[in-house]
Short mmCIF file of C-alpha atoms in Angstrom, two decimals:
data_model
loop_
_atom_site.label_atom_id
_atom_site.label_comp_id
_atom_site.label_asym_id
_atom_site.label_seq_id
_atom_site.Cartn_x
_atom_site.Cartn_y
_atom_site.Cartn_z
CA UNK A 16 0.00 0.00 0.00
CA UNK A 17 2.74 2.30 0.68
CA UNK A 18 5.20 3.44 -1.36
CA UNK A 19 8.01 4.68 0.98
CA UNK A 20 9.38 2.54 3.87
CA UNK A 21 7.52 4.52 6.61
CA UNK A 22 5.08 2.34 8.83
CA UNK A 23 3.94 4.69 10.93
CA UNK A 24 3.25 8.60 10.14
CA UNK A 25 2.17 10.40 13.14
CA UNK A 26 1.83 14.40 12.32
CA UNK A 27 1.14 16.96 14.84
CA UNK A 28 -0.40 15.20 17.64
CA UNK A 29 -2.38 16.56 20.40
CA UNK A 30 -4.89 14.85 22.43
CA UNK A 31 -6.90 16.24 25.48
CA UNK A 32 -9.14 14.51 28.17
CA UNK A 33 -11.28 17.47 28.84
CA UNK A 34 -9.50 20.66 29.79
CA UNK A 35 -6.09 18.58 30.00
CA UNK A 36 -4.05 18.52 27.34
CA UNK A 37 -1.99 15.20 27.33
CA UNK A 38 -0.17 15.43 24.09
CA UNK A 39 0.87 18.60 22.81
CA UNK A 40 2.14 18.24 19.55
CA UNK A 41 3.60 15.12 18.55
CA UNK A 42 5.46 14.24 14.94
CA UNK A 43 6.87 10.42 14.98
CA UNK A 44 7.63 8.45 12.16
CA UNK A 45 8.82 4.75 12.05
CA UNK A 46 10.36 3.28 9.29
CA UNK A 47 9.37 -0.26 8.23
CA UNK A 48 11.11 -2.75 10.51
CA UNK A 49 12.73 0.01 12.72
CA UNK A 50 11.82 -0.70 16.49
CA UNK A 51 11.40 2.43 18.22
CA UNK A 52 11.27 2.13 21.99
CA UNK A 53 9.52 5.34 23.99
CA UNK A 54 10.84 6.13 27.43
CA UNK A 55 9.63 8.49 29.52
CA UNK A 56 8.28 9.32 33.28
CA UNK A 57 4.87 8.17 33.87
CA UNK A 58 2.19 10.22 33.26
CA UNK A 59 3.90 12.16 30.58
CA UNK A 60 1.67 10.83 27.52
CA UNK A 61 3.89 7.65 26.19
CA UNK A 62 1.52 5.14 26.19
CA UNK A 63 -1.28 7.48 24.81
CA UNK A 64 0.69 7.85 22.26
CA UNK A 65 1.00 4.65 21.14
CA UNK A 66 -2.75 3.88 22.12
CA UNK A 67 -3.28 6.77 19.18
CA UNK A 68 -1.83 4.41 16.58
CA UNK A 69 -4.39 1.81 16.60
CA UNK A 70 -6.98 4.34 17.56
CA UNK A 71 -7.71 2.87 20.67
CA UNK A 72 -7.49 6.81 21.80
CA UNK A 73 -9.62 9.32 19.44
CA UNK A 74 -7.12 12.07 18.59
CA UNK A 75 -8.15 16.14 19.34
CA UNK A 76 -6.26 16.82 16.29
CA UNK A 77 -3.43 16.03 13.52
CA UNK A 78 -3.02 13.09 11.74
CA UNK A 79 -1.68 9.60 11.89
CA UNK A 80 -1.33 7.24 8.84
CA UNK A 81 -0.62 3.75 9.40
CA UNK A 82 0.71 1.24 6.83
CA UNK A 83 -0.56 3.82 4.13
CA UNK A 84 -3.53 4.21 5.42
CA UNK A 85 -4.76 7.78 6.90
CA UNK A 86 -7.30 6.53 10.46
CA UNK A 87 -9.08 8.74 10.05
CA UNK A 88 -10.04 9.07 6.53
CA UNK A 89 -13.38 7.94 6.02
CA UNK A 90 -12.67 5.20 3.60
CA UNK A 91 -10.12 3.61 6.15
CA UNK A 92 -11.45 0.35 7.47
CA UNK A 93 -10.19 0.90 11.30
CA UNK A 94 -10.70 -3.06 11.81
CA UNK A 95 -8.25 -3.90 9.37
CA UNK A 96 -5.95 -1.39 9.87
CA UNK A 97 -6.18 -2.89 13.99
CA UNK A 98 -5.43 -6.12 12.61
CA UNK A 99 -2.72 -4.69 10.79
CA UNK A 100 -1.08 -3.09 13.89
CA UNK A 101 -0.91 -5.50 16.70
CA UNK A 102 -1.33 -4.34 20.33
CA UNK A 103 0.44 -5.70 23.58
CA UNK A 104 -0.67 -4.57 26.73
CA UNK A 105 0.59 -4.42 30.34
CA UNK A 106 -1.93 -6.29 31.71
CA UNK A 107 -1.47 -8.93 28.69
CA UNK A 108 -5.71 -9.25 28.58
CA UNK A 109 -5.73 -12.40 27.38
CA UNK A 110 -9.27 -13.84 26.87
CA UNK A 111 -9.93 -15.96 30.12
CA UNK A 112 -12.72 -17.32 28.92
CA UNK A 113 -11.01 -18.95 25.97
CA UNK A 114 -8.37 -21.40 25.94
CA UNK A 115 -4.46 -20.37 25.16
CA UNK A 116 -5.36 -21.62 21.31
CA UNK A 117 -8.29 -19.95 21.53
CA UNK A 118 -7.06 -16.92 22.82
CA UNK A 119 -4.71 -16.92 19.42
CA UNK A 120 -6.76 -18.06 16.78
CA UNK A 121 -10.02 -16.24 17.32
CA UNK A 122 -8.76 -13.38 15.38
CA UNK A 123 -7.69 -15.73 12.53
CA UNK A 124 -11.41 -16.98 12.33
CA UNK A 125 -13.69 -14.31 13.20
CA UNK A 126 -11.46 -11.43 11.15
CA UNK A 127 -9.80 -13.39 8.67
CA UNK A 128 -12.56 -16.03 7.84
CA UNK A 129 -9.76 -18.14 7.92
CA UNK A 130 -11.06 -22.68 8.81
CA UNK A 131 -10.20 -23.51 12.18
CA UNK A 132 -7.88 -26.09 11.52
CA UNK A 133 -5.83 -23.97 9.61
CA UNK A 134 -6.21 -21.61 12.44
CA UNK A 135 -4.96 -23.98 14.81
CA UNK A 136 -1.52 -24.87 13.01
CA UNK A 137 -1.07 -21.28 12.82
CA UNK A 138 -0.88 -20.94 16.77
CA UNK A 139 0.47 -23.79 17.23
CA UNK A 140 3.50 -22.46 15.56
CA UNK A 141 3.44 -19.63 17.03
CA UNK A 142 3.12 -21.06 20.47
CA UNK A 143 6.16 -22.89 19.66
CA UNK A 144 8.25 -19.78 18.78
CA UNK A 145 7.37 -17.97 21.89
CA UNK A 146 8.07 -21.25 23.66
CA UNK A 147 5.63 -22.38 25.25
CA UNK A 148 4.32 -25.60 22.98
CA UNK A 149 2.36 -27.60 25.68
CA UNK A 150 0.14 -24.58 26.65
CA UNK A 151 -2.51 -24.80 23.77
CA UNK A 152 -4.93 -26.40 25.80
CA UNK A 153 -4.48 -24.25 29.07
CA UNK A 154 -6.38 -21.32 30.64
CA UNK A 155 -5.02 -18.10 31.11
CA UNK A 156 -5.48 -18.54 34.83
CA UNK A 157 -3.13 -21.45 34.54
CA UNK A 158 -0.03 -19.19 33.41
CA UNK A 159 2.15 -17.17 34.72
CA UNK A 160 2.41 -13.50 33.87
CA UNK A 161 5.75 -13.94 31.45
CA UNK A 162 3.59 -16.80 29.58
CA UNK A 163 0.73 -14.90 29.69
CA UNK A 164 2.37 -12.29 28.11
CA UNK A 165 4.03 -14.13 25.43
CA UNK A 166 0.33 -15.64 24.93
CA UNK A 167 -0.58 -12.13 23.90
CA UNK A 168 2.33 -11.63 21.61
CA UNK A 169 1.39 -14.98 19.88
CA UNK A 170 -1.99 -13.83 19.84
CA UNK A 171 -0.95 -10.23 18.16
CA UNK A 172 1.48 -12.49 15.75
CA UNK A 173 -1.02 -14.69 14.46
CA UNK A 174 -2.50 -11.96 12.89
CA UNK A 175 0.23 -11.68 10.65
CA UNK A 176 0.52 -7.70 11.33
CA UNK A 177 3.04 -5.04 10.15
CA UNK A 178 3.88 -3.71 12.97
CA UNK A 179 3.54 -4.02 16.92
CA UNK A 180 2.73 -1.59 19.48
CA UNK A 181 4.34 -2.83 22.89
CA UNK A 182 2.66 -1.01 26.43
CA UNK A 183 5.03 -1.44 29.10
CA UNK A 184 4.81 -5.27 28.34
CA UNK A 185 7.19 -5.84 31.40
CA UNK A 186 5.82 -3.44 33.69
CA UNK A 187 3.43 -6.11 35.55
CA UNK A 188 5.50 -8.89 35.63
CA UNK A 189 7.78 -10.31 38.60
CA UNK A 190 11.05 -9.54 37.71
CA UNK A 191 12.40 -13.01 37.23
CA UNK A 192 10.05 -13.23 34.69
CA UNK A 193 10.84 -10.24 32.44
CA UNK A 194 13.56 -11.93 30.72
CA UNK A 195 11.49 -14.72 28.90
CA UNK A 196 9.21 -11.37 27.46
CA UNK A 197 12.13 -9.85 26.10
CA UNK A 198 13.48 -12.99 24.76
CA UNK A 199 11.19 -13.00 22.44
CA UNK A 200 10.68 -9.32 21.50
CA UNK A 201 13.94 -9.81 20.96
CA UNK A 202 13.77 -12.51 18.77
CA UNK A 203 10.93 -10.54 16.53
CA UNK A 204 13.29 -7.70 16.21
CA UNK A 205 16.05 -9.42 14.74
CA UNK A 206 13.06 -11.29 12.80
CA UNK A 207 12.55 -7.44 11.24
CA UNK A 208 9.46 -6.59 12.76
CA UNK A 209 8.67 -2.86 13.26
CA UNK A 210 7.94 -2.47 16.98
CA UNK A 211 6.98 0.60 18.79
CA UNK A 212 7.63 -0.13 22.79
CA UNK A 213 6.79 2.16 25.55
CA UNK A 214 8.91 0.41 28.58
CA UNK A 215 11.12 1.21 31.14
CA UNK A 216 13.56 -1.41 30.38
CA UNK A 217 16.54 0.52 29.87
CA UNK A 218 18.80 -2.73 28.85
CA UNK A 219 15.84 -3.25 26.04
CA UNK A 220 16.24 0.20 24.51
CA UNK A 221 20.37 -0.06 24.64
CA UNK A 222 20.37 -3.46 22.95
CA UNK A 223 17.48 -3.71 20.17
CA UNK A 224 16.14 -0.35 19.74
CA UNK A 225 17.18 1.76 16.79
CA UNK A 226 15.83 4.54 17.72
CA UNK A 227 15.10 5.78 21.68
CA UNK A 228 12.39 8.60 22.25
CA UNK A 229 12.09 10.55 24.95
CA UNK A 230 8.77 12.00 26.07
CA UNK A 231 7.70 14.49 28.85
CA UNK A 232 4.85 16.93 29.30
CA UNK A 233 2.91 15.46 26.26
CA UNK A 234 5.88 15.93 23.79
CA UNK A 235 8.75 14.54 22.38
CA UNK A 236 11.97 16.31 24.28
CA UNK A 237 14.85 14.04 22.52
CA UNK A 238 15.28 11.49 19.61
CA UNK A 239 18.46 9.65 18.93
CA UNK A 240 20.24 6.52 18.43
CA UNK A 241 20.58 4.22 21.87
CA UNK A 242 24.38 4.85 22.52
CA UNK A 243 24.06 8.93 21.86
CA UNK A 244 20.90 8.69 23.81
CA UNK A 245 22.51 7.03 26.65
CA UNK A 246 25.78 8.18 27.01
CA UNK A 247 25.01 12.18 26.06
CA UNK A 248 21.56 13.08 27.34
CA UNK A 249 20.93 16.56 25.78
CA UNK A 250 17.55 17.45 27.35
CA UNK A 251 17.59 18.79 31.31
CA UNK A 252 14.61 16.57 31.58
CA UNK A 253 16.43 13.28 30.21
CA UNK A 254 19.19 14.20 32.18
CA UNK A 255 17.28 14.36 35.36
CA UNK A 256 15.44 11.32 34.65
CA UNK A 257 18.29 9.21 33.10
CA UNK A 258 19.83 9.95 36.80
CA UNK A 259 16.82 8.79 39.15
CA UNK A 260 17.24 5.49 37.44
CA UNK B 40 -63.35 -25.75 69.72
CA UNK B 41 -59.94 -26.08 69.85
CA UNK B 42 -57.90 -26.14 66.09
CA UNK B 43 -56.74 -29.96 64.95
CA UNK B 44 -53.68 -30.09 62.52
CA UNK B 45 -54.64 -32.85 60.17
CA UNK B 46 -51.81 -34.12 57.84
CA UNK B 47 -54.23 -35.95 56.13
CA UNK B 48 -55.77 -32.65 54.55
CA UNK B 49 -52.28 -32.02 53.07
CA UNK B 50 -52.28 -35.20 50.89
CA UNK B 51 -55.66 -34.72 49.39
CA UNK B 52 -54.94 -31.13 48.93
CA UNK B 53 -51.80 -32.04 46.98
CA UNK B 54 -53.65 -33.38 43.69
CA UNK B 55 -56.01 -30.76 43.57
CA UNK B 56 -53.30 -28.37 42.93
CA UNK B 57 -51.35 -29.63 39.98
CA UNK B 58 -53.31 -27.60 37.37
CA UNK B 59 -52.52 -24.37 39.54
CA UNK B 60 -49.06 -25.30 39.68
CA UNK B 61 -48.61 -26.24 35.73
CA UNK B 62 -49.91 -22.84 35.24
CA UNK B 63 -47.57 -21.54 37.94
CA UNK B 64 -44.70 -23.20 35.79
CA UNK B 65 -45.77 -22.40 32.47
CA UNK B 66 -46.57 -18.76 33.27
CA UNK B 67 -42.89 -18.30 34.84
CA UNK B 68 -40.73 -20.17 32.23
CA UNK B 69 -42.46 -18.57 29.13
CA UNK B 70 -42.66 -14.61 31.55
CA UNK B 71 -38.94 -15.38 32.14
CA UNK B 72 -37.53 -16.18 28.27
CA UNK B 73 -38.93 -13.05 27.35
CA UNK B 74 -38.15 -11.58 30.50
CA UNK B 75 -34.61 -12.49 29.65
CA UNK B 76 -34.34 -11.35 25.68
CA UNK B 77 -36.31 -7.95 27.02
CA UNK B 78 -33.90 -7.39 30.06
CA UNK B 79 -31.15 -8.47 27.44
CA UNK B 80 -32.16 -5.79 24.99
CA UNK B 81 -32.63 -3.06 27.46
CA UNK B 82 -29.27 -3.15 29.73
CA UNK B 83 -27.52 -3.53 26.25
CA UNK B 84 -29.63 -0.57 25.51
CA UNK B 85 -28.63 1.06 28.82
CA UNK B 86 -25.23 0.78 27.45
CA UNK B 87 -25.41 2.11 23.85
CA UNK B 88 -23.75 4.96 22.14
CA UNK B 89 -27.09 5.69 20.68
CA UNK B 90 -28.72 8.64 23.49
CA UNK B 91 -32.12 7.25 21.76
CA UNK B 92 -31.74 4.17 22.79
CA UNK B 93 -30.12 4.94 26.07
CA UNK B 94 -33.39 7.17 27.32
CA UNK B 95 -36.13 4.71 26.37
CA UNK B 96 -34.33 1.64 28.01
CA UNK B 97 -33.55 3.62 31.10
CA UNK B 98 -37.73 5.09 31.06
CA UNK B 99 -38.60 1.49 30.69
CA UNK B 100 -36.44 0.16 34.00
CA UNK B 101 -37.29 3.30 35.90
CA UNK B 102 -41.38 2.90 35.27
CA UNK B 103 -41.39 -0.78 36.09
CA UNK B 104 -38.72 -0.83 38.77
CA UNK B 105 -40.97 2.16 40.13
CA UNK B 106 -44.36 0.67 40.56
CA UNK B 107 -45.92 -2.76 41.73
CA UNK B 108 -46.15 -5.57 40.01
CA UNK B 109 -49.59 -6.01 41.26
CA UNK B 110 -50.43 -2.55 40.34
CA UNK B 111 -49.22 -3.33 36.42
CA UNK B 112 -50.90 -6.46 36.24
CA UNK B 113 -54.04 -4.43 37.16
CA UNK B 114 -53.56 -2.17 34.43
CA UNK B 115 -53.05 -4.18 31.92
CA UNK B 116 -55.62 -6.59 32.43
CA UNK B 117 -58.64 -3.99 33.30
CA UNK B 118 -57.24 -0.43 31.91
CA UNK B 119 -55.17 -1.23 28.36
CA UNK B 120 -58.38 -3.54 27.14
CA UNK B 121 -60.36 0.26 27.53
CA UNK B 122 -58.73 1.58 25.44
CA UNK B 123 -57.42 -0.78 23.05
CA UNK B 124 -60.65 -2.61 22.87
CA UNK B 125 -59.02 -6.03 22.34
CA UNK B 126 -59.37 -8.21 25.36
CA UNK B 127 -56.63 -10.28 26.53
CA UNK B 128 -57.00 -13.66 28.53
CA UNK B 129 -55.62 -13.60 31.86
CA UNK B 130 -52.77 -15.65 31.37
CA UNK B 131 -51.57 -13.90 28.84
CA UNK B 132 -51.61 -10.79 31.10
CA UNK B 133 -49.74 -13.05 33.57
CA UNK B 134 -46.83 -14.04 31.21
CA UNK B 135 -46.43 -10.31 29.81
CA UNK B 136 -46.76 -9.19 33.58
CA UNK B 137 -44.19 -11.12 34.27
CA UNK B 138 -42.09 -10.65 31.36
CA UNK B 139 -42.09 -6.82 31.63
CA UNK B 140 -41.76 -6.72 35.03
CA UNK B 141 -38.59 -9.23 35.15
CA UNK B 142 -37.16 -7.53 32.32
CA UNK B 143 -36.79 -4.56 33.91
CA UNK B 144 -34.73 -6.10 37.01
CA UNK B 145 -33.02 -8.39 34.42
CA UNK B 146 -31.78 -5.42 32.20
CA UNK B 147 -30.06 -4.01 35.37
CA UNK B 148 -28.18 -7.38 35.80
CA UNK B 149 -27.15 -7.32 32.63
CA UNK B 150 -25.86 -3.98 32.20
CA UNK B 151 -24.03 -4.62 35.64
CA UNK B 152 -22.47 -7.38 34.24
CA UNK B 153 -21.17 -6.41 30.94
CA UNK B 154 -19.65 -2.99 32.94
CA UNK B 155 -17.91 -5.08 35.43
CA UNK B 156 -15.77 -6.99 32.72
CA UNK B 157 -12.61 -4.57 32.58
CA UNK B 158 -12.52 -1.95 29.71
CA UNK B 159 -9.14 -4.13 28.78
CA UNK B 160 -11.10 -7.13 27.40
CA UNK B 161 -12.90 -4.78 25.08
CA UNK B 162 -9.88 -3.07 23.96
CA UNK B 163 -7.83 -6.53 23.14
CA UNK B 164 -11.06 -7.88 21.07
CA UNK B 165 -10.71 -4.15 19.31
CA UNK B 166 -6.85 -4.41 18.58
CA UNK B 167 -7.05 -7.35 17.00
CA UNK B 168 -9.57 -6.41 14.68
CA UNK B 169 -12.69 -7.96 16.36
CA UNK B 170 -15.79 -5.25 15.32
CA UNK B 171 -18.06 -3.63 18.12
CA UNK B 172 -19.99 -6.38 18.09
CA UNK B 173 -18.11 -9.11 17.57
CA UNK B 174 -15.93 -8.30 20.47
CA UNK B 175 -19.43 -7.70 22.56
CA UNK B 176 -20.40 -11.47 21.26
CA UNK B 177 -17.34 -13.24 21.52
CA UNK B 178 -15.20 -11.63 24.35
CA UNK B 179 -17.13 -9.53 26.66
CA UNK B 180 -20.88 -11.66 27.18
CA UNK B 181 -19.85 -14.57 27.82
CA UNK B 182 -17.47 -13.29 30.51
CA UNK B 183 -20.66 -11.46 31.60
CA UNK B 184 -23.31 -13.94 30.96
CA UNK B 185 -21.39 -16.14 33.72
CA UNK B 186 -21.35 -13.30 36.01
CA UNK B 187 -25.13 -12.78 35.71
CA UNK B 188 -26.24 -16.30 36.85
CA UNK B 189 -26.13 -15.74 40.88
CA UNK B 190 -28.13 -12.31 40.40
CA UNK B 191 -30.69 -14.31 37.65
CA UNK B 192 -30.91 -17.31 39.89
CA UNK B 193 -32.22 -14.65 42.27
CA UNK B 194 -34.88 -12.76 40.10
CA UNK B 195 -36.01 -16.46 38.39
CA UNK B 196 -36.90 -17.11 41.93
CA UNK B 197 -38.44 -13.46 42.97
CA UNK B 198 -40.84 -14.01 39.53
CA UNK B 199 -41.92 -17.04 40.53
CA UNK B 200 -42.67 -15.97 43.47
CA UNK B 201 -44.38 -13.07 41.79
CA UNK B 202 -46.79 -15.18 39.98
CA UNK B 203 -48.82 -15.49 42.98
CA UNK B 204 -49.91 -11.76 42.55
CA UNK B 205 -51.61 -12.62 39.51
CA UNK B 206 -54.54 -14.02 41.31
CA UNK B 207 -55.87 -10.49 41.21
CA UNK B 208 -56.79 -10.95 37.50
CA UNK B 209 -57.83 -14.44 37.72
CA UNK B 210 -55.35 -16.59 36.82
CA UNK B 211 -56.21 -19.90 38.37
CA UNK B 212 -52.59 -20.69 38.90
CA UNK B 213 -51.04 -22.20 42.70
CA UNK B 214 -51.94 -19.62 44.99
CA UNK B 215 -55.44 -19.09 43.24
CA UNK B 216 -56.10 -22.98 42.92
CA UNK B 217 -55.45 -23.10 47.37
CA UNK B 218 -57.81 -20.32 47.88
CA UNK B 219 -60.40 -22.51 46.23
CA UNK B 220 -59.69 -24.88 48.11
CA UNK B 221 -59.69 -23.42 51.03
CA UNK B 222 -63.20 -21.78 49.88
CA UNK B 223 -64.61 -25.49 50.15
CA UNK B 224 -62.94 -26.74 52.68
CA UNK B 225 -61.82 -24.15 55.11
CA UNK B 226 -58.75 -25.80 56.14
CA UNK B 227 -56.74 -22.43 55.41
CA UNK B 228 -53.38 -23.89 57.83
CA UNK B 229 -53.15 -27.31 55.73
CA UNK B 230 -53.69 -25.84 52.59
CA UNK B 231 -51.53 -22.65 52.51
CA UNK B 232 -49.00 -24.74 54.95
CA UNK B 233 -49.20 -27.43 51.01
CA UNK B 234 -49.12 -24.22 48.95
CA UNK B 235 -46.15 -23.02 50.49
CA UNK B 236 -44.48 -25.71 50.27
CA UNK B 237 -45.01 -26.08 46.77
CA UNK B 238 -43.15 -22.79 46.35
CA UNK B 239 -40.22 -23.58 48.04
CA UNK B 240 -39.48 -26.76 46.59
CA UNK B 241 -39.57 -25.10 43.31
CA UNK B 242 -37.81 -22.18 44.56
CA UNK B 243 -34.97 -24.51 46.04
CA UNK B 244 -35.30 -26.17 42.56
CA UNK B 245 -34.15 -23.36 40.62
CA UNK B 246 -31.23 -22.68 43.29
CA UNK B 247 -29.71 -25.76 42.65
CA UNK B 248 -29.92 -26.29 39.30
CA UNK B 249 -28.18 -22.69 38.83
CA UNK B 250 -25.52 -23.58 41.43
CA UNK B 251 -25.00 -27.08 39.02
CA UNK B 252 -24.95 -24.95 35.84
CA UNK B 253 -22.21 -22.31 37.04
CA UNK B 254 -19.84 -25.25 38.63
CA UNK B 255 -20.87 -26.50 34.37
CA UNK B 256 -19.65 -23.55 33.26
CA UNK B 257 -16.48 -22.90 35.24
CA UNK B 258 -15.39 -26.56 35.35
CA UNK B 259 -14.61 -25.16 30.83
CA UNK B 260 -12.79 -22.73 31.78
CA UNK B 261 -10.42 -22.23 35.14
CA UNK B 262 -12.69 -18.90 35.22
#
């Protein structure tokens, strides 16, 4: 659909609950397997942000194309541009009324028409790549957070998108289970997926992001590469918050 | 002349009330489906983006939620036939009594239900490219649907209960069929003791066979 690399065209972003302005003028682009990872102190707008992109937020104004396609152009089909971007969300919201394979290939059948037995090899697979190949039958109850988590990965995966929007995937998770997560976001980022992640897993953005943006007070206060990011902090507010880590 | 308890009475009186309680049963399970696809409608309703739709189901609850079942039957049976000049039998008054009147109570429990699954659910069905309403069918009611069975359980057995009132419009159903009895008799303790006791096995009934079907249901899932 699109004829430059870019996956992701956001364009003067703002975005208000009520009176308060949240974002206050956003431009972001992400290039076709780039992963861009969003750090910033909480409250500051990351995650609506990234929320925008799959227009689980409605916008106040500016524009955001995804994939080619402008959300919120009338002849956009917002479901298939959602099935396009995958979501992954702190508090993984896994189906618990479905099974693990169920929790993966209902999108495959209900949005894709696709036959449930083809469905079912599908997650299969992808249970396998996210390692955990003797959980198709289980309940979500039955996991722990870091599987449950990499349940809703292989649930976002089977939907073969084109990109991935990460919310602090880690952030609920006991520590000794945050490795196995970013295993395998790992793994899809060397696999060339483009992956926007709002985290605060500062090892994560040194080691597989391209890209590291910084955002406080609803806009974006510094953009660079990991290692100039890291090692020269530009913006007071990066400064200061680089430090209380 | 001192009062004699006489078992006996009981016994006989048990036969003579198995029309009245057929009726009882019919009247309930046929009020209660439509109860159930009314209340359905209307907390969905409730719910809706549509203001339209959000006023008339919230008149609806608010009117019958506000006045007596008794009071409705009433109406409907003697005032709407005024003024509509088609007569209705009684039992058909009786199951839209009931069906109304549950409905209301019904639509609350469903609109409870649906807003207590969290916002999360709706927003994974969404992101993965589920429509409004497939993510309403697939993901969110039947997370809901199992959270409305203890509150149902409790209005099945309130309208059963109910159906008693409509001996006011001459339904000949349990609590009708004992005053009859009682009219030829006048054993009034034996009788009403039998009626009651109709009720509660049926009322017991109902609790049980809910309390089976939401083990049913959560023996599928671990939730």
């Amino acid at each position: 659909m699109s004829d430059t690399s870019s996956m992701i065209e956001i364009r003067n972003l703002y975005k208000s609950y009520g009176d308060i302005e949240v974002i206050k003028g956003v431009d972001l682009s992400v290039n076709q397997g780039e992963v861009v990872v969003i750090l910033g102190p909480s409250g500051s707008g990351k995650s609506t942000v990234l929320r925008c992109i799959n227009r689980l937020e409605e916008i106040t104004s500016g524009s955001i194309v995804v994939d080619g396609y402008d959300l919120y152009a009338k002849e956009t089909d917002i479901n298939y541009v959602r099935s396009e971007a995958g979501m992954v969300f702190q508090q993984f919201n896994l189906f618990p009324h479905l099974s693990v394979l169920q929790n993966i290939t209902i999108g495959l059948i209900k949005v894709r028409k696709m036959d449930k037995a083809e469905a079912d090899k599908i997650a299969l697979s992808l249970l396998d790549k996210v390692g955990l190949p003797d959980k198709a039958t289980s309940y979500p109850d039955q996991l722990s957070g870091g599987q449950k988590q990499r349940v809703a990965i292989a649930r976002s995966l089977a939907m073969s998108p084109k990109v991935i929007l990460f919310d602090e995937p880690t952030s609920a998770l006991d520590p000794e289970l945050v490795g196995e997560v970013l295993d395998v976001m790992k793994k899809l980022a060397d696999e060339g997926m483009t992956m926007v992640v709002v985290t605060h897993e500062m090892g994560f953005a040194r080691e597989v992001a391209d890209r590291v943006i910084f955002i406080a007070d609803g806009v974006i206060q510094e953009e660079e590469a990991p290692d100039e990011f890291f090692s020269n902090p530009k913006h007071p507010r990066l400064k200061d918050f680089l430090g209380k880590l | 002349m001192a009062f004699q308890f006489k078992p006996s009475v009981m016994l006989e009186t048990l036969p003579l009330l198995a029309e009245g309680l057929e009726l009882t049963i019919y009247i309930t399970l046929l009020g209660l489906v439509f109860g159930f696809l009314i209340g359905t409608v209307a907390g969905l309703g409730r719910l809706s983006q549509n203001r339209f739709n959000r006023s008339i189901s919230s008149i609806y609850i608010e009117i019958i939620r506000g006045t007596p079942m008794i009071v409705q039957a009433l109406f409907l049976y003697f005032g709407v036939p005024l003024i509509s000049g088609v007569r209705i039998n009684p039992i058909t008054a009786g199951v839209i009594t009931i069906a109304v009147n549950s409905g209301a109570y019904i639509a609350e429990i469903v609109r409870g239900a649906v807003q207590s699954i969290d916002a999360g659910q709706f927003e994974a069905g969404r992101s993965i490219g589920l429509t409004h309403n497939q993510t309403m069918l697939s993901i969110i009611w039947p997370q809901a649907f199992r959270r409305m069975i203890p509150p149902l359980g409790n209005q099945f057995i309130i309208s059963l209960k109910d159906t008693s009132l409509l001996t006011v419009i001459g339904v000949a159903e349990l609590t009708r069929s004992g005053q009859e009895i009682v009219a030829v008799n006048f054993r009034s303790f034996e009788v009403y003791l039998t009626v009651a006791i109709v009720y509660l096995c049926m009322t017991l009934s109902i609790a049980k066979a809910l309390r089976w079907y939401e083990k049913k249901l959560m023996a599928r899932s671990s939730r």
